[in-house]
GROMACS .gro file of C-alpha atoms in nm:
model
  238
    1UNK     CA    1  -1.194   0.761   0.379
    2UNK     CA    2  -0.829   0.828   0.300
    3UNK     CA    3  -0.735   1.163   0.146
    4UNK     CA    4  -1.084   1.195  -0.004
    5UNK     CA    5  -1.070   0.841  -0.142
    6UNK     CA    6  -1.333   0.583  -0.043
    7UNK     CA    7  -1.182   0.276   0.122
    8UNK     CA    8  -1.336  -0.072   0.086
    9UNK     CA    9  -1.240  -0.385   0.279
   10UNK     CA   10  -1.293  -0.733   0.135
   11UNK     CA   11  -1.309  -1.036   0.365
   12UNK     CA   12  -1.339  -1.377   0.194
   13UNK     CA   13  -1.472  -1.640   0.433
   14UNK     CA   14  -1.500  -2.016   0.439
   15UNK     CA   15  -1.408  -2.140   0.786
   16UNK     CA   16  -1.403  -1.822   0.996
   17UNK     CA   17  -1.738  -1.828   1.174
   18UNK     CA   18  -1.575  -1.790   1.516
   19UNK     CA   19  -1.354  -1.497   1.420
   20UNK     CA   20  -1.526  -1.297   1.148
   21UNK     CA   21  -1.732  -1.070   1.372
   22UNK     CA   22  -1.428  -0.973   1.578
   23UNK     CA   23  -1.225  -0.917   1.261
   24UNK     CA   24  -1.486  -0.682   1.116
   25UNK     CA   25  -1.499  -0.483   1.441
   26UNK     CA   26  -1.119  -0.473   1.468
   27UNK     CA   27  -1.064  -0.341   1.116
   28UNK     CA   28  -1.347  -0.088   1.140
   29UNK     CA   29  -1.219   0.040   1.473
   30UNK     CA   30  -0.891   0.134   1.307
   31UNK     CA   31  -1.078   0.402   1.114
   32UNK     CA   32  -1.067   0.487   0.742
   33UNK     CA   33  -1.285   0.192   0.629
   34UNK     CA   34  -1.601   0.310   0.450
   35UNK     CA   35  -1.730  -0.025   0.331
   36UNK     CA   36  -1.683  -0.388   0.436
   37UNK     CA   37  -1.768  -0.665   0.188
   38UNK     CA   38  -1.783  -1.018   0.327
   39UNK     CA   39  -1.779  -1.289   0.061
   40UNK     CA   40  -1.937  -1.613   0.182
   41UNK     CA   41  -1.767  -1.889  -0.017
   42UNK     CA   42  -1.982  -2.181   0.104
   43UNK     CA   43  -1.885  -2.087   0.457
   44UNK     CA   44  -1.954  -2.278   0.778
   45UNK     CA   45  -2.310  -2.271   0.909
   46UNK     CA   46  -2.373  -1.966   1.124
   47UNK     CA   47  -2.128  -1.740   0.939
   48UNK     CA   48  -2.399  -1.528   0.781
   49UNK     CA   49  -2.562  -1.475   1.120
   50UNK     CA   50  -2.234  -1.350   1.265
   51UNK     CA   51  -2.184  -1.108   0.977
   52UNK     CA   52  -2.538  -0.973   1.005
   53UNK     CA   53  -2.469  -0.855   1.359
   54UNK     CA   54  -2.228  -0.602   1.204
   55UNK     CA   55  -2.259  -0.325   0.945
   56UNK     CA   56  -2.075  -0.529   0.680
   57UNK     CA   57  -2.237  -0.612   0.346
   58UNK     CA   58  -2.276  -0.984   0.278
   59UNK     CA   59  -2.248  -1.144  -0.067
   60UNK     CA   60  -2.223  -1.508  -0.173
   61UNK     CA   61  -1.988  -1.679  -0.416
   62UNK     CA   62  -2.109  -2.037  -0.479
   63UNK     CA   63  -1.809  -2.136  -0.691
   64UNK     CA   64  -1.566  -2.286  -0.443
   65UNK     CA   65  -1.219  -2.138  -0.442
   66UNK     CA   66  -1.011  -1.869  -0.274
   67UNK     CA   67  -0.954  -1.693  -0.605
   68UNK     CA   68  -1.324  -1.697  -0.687
   69UNK     CA   69  -1.409  -1.536  -0.353
   70UNK     CA   70  -1.144  -1.262  -0.379
   71UNK     CA   71  -1.249  -1.176  -0.734
   72UNK     CA   72  -1.612  -1.156  -0.624
   73UNK     CA   73  -1.519  -0.916  -0.347
   74UNK     CA   74  -1.313  -0.699  -0.581
   75UNK     CA   75  -1.608  -0.676  -0.819
   76UNK     CA   76  -1.850  -0.586  -0.540
   77UNK     CA   77  -1.629  -0.325  -0.376
   78UNK     CA   78  -1.703   0.036  -0.471
   79UNK     CA   79  -1.404   0.207  -0.311
   80UNK     CA   80  -1.121   0.396  -0.475
   81UNK     CA   81  -0.886   0.189  -0.258
   82UNK     CA   82  -0.962  -0.176  -0.185
   83UNK     CA   83  -0.802  -0.368   0.102
   84UNK     CA   84  -0.814  -0.747   0.112
   85UNK     CA   85  -0.743  -0.953   0.424
   86UNK     CA   86  -0.851  -1.277   0.587
   87UNK     CA   87  -1.093  -1.255   0.884
   88UNK     CA   88  -0.931  -1.538   1.078
   89UNK     CA   89  -0.757  -1.337   1.347
   90UNK     CA   90  -0.415  -1.353   1.182
   91UNK     CA   91  -0.412  -0.991   1.063
   92UNK     CA   92  -0.437  -0.671   1.268
   93UNK     CA   93  -0.677  -0.395   1.172
   94UNK     CA   94  -0.427  -0.130   1.280
   95UNK     CA   95  -0.201  -0.231   0.990
   96UNK     CA   96  -0.439  -0.080   0.735
   97UNK     CA   97  -0.279   0.256   0.814
   98UNK     CA   98   0.052   0.120   0.679
   99UNK     CA   99  -0.116   0.009   0.357
  100UNK     CA  100  -0.298   0.337   0.313
  101UNK     CA  101   0.014   0.544   0.378
  102UNK     CA  102   0.197   0.379   0.090
  103UNK     CA  103  -0.109   0.395  -0.139
  104UNK     CA  104  -0.025   0.760  -0.200
  105UNK     CA  105   0.277   0.647  -0.403
  106UNK     CA  106   0.187   0.296  -0.528
  107UNK     CA  107  -0.110   0.134  -0.700
  108UNK     CA  108  -0.073  -0.181  -0.491
  109UNK     CA  109   0.068  -0.237  -0.142
  110UNK     CA  110   0.147  -0.593  -0.038
  111UNK     CA  111   0.183  -0.721   0.316
  112UNK     CA  112   0.452  -0.966   0.418
  113UNK     CA  113   0.420  -1.212   0.705
  114UNK     CA  114   0.788  -1.307   0.709
  115UNK     CA  115   0.925  -1.028   0.928
  116UNK     CA  116   1.035  -1.221   1.235
  117UNK     CA  117   0.977  -0.934   1.479
  118UNK     CA  118   0.608  -0.914   1.378
  119UNK     CA  119   0.529  -1.286   1.393
  120UNK     CA  120   0.334  -1.341   1.715
  121UNK     CA  121   0.354  -1.644   1.942
  122UNK     CA  122   0.131  -1.920   1.811
  123UNK     CA  123   0.121  -1.790   1.453
  124UNK     CA  124   0.156  -2.059   1.189
  125UNK     CA  125   0.481  -1.925   1.048
  126UNK     CA  126   0.766  -2.139   1.174
  127UNK     CA  127   1.119  -2.119   1.039
  128UNK     CA  128   1.063  -2.371   0.758
  129UNK     CA  129   0.740  -2.211   0.639
  130UNK     CA  130   0.890  -1.863   0.660
  131UNK     CA  131   1.193  -1.967   0.455
  132UNK     CA  132   0.969  -2.142   0.204
  133UNK     CA  133   0.758  -1.831   0.157
  134UNK     CA  134   1.072  -1.622   0.123
  135UNK     CA  135   1.226  -1.855  -0.136
  136UNK     CA  136   0.914  -1.860  -0.356
  137UNK     CA  137   0.891  -1.482  -0.332
  138UNK     CA  138   1.254  -1.442  -0.436
  139UNK     CA  139   1.194  -1.671  -0.732
  140UNK     CA  140   0.908  -1.450  -0.849
  141UNK     CA  141   1.109  -1.136  -0.784
  142UNK     CA  142   1.402  -1.258  -0.997
  143UNK     CA  143   1.197  -1.406  -1.283
  144UNK     CA  144   0.975  -1.099  -1.315
  145UNK     CA  145   1.233  -0.837  -1.211
  146UNK     CA  146   0.994  -0.690  -0.955
  147UNK     CA  147   1.030  -0.473  -0.648
  148UNK     CA  148   1.157  -0.646  -0.333
  149UNK     CA  149   0.944  -0.946  -0.231
  150UNK     CA  150   0.960  -1.177   0.069
  151UNK     CA  151   0.610  -1.330   0.079
  152UNK     CA  152   0.380  -1.375  -0.222
  153UNK     CA  153   0.126  -1.574  -0.021
  154UNK     CA  154   0.015  -1.294   0.211
  155UNK     CA  155  -0.351  -1.208   0.157
  156UNK     CA  156  -0.339  -0.868   0.328
  157UNK     CA  157  -0.293  -0.612   0.055
  158UNK     CA  158  -0.432  -0.296  -0.097
  159UNK     CA  159  -0.500  -0.213  -0.461
  160UNK     CA  160  -0.625   0.110  -0.613
  161UNK     CA  161  -0.920   0.127  -0.849
  162UNK     CA  162  -0.676   0.228  -1.122
  163UNK     CA  163  -0.446  -0.068  -1.057
  164UNK     CA  164  -0.735  -0.313  -1.042
  165UNK     CA  165  -0.863  -0.185  -1.374
  166UNK     CA  166  -0.537  -0.290  -1.539
  167UNK     CA  167  -0.554  -0.654  -1.427
  168UNK     CA  168  -0.914  -0.744  -1.329
  169UNK     CA  169  -1.003  -0.899  -1.665
  170UNK     CA  170  -0.686  -1.109  -1.670
  171UNK     CA  171  -0.736  -1.322  -1.357
  172UNK     CA  172  -0.723  -1.696  -1.427
  173UNK     CA  173  -0.648  -1.859  -1.091
  174UNK     CA  174  -0.956  -1.951  -0.890
  175UNK     CA  175  -0.793  -2.140  -0.603
  176UNK     CA  176  -0.531  -2.093  -0.334
  177UNK     CA  177  -0.258  -1.962  -0.567
  178UNK     CA  178  -0.449  -1.644  -0.647
  179UNK     CA  179  -0.223  -1.416  -0.441
  180UNK     CA  180   0.096  -1.469  -0.647
  181UNK     CA  181  -0.103  -1.443  -0.970
  182UNK     CA  182  -0.217  -1.096  -0.865
  183UNK     CA  183   0.146  -0.995  -0.811
  184UNK     CA  184   0.259  -1.134  -1.147
  185UNK     CA  185  -0.025  -0.963  -1.332
  186UNK     CA  186   0.064  -0.637  -1.161
  187UNK     CA  187   0.425  -0.677  -1.274
  188UNK     CA  188   0.329  -0.759  -1.632
  189UNK     CA  189   0.076  -0.478  -1.666
  190UNK     CA  190   0.248  -0.177  -1.518
  191UNK     CA  191   0.085  -0.173  -1.174
  192UNK     CA  192   0.336  -0.019  -0.935
  193UNK     CA  193   0.369  -0.195  -0.601
  194UNK     CA  194   0.569  -0.221  -0.282
  195UNK     CA  195   0.581  -0.475   0.001
  196UNK     CA  196   0.564  -0.379   0.368
  197UNK     CA  197   0.575  -0.585   0.692
  198UNK     CA  198   0.250  -0.655   0.876
  199UNK     CA  199   0.167  -0.829   1.201
  200UNK     CA  200   0.093  -1.200   1.176
  201UNK     CA  201  -0.092  -1.362   1.466
  202UNK     CA  202  -0.234  -1.694   1.575
  203UNK     CA  203  -0.533  -1.808   1.373
  204UNK     CA  204  -0.873  -1.859   1.532
  205UNK     CA  205  -0.981  -2.209   1.432
  206UNK     CA  206  -0.829  -2.433   1.166
  207UNK     CA  207  -0.709  -2.324   0.824
  208UNK     CA  208  -0.840  -2.531   0.533
  209UNK     CA  209  -0.563  -2.419   0.298
  210UNK     CA  210  -0.242  -2.478   0.498
  211UNK     CA  211  -0.382  -2.683   0.786
  212UNK     CA  212  -0.058  -2.882   0.813
  213UNK     CA  213   0.296  -2.876   0.676
  214UNK     CA  214   0.213  -3.124   0.398
  215UNK     CA  215  -0.064  -2.898   0.267
  216UNK     CA  216   0.164  -2.596   0.294
  217UNK     CA  217   0.435  -2.773   0.092
  218UNK     CA  218   0.184  -2.874  -0.175
  219UNK     CA  219   0.063  -2.515  -0.197
  220UNK     CA  220   0.423  -2.397  -0.226
  221UNK     CA  221   0.492  -2.630  -0.519
  222UNK     CA  222   0.168  -2.514  -0.679
  223UNK     CA  223   0.287  -2.155  -0.656
  224UNK     CA  224   0.626  -2.246  -0.802
  225UNK     CA  225   0.462  -2.416  -1.100
  226UNK     CA  226   0.231  -2.119  -1.151
  227UNK     CA  227   0.518  -1.871  -1.143
  228UNK     CA  228   0.727  -2.069  -1.392
  229UNK     CA  229   0.434  -2.124  -1.629
  230UNK     CA  230   0.337  -1.755  -1.617
  231UNK     CA  231   0.692  -1.649  -1.693
  232UNK     CA  232   0.729  -1.893  -1.985
  233UNK     CA  233   0.395  -1.788  -2.133
  234UNK     CA  234   0.489  -1.421  -2.109
  235UNK     CA  235   0.818  -1.491  -2.289
  236UNK     CA  236   0.638  -1.682  -2.564
  237UNK     CA  237   0.391  -1.396  -2.613
  238UNK     CA  238   0.686  -1.160  -2.637
   0.00000   0.00000   0.00000
């Protein structure tokens, strides 16, 4: 609970069997979380068993895709404030206090993983990847005239029930580029937001989305194409 507002946490999972239980415990131990929704998106065998050892609620999304799983979690969450993060050990539960603090003034609070002082040893955020994330974020910031952005690929974020209501029926992206779409929709539909630095740590296990630099570059180009196409479509619609 945060200032009499119910707080939900959404964890999408695919390849986090070895970290999800610890992530749930870590985020709950920070306080404030009233509800944890774990979305099993065709996750590794044994994931459900790990989740069931906790107090988290478990739901399944059979349609494969990061965007599908996030949207499922947002629909299932009942909180006034909804936090989304990945349960892979890269995010710190203590950072939810930062998100909640800014939720008093903004409908959406975005994390950024590009603050050098908060990137831990072993985290998959080298200089090239950090600059790539920063460049794509700046492109979105300029084209959509948004608040300051340095990382549109960070999953850790908070959105209010009010803010979600303005964009939930407009989601189109079902895959790995969902995060920037959420930011663009917020910008186009009057959802106020701010970006804040969060800790970024070494992942437990292997990422299926950016498991190597080649995949990360492909994802980056996918985000660039999405941003340009969204901007052009919005201009055409007037």
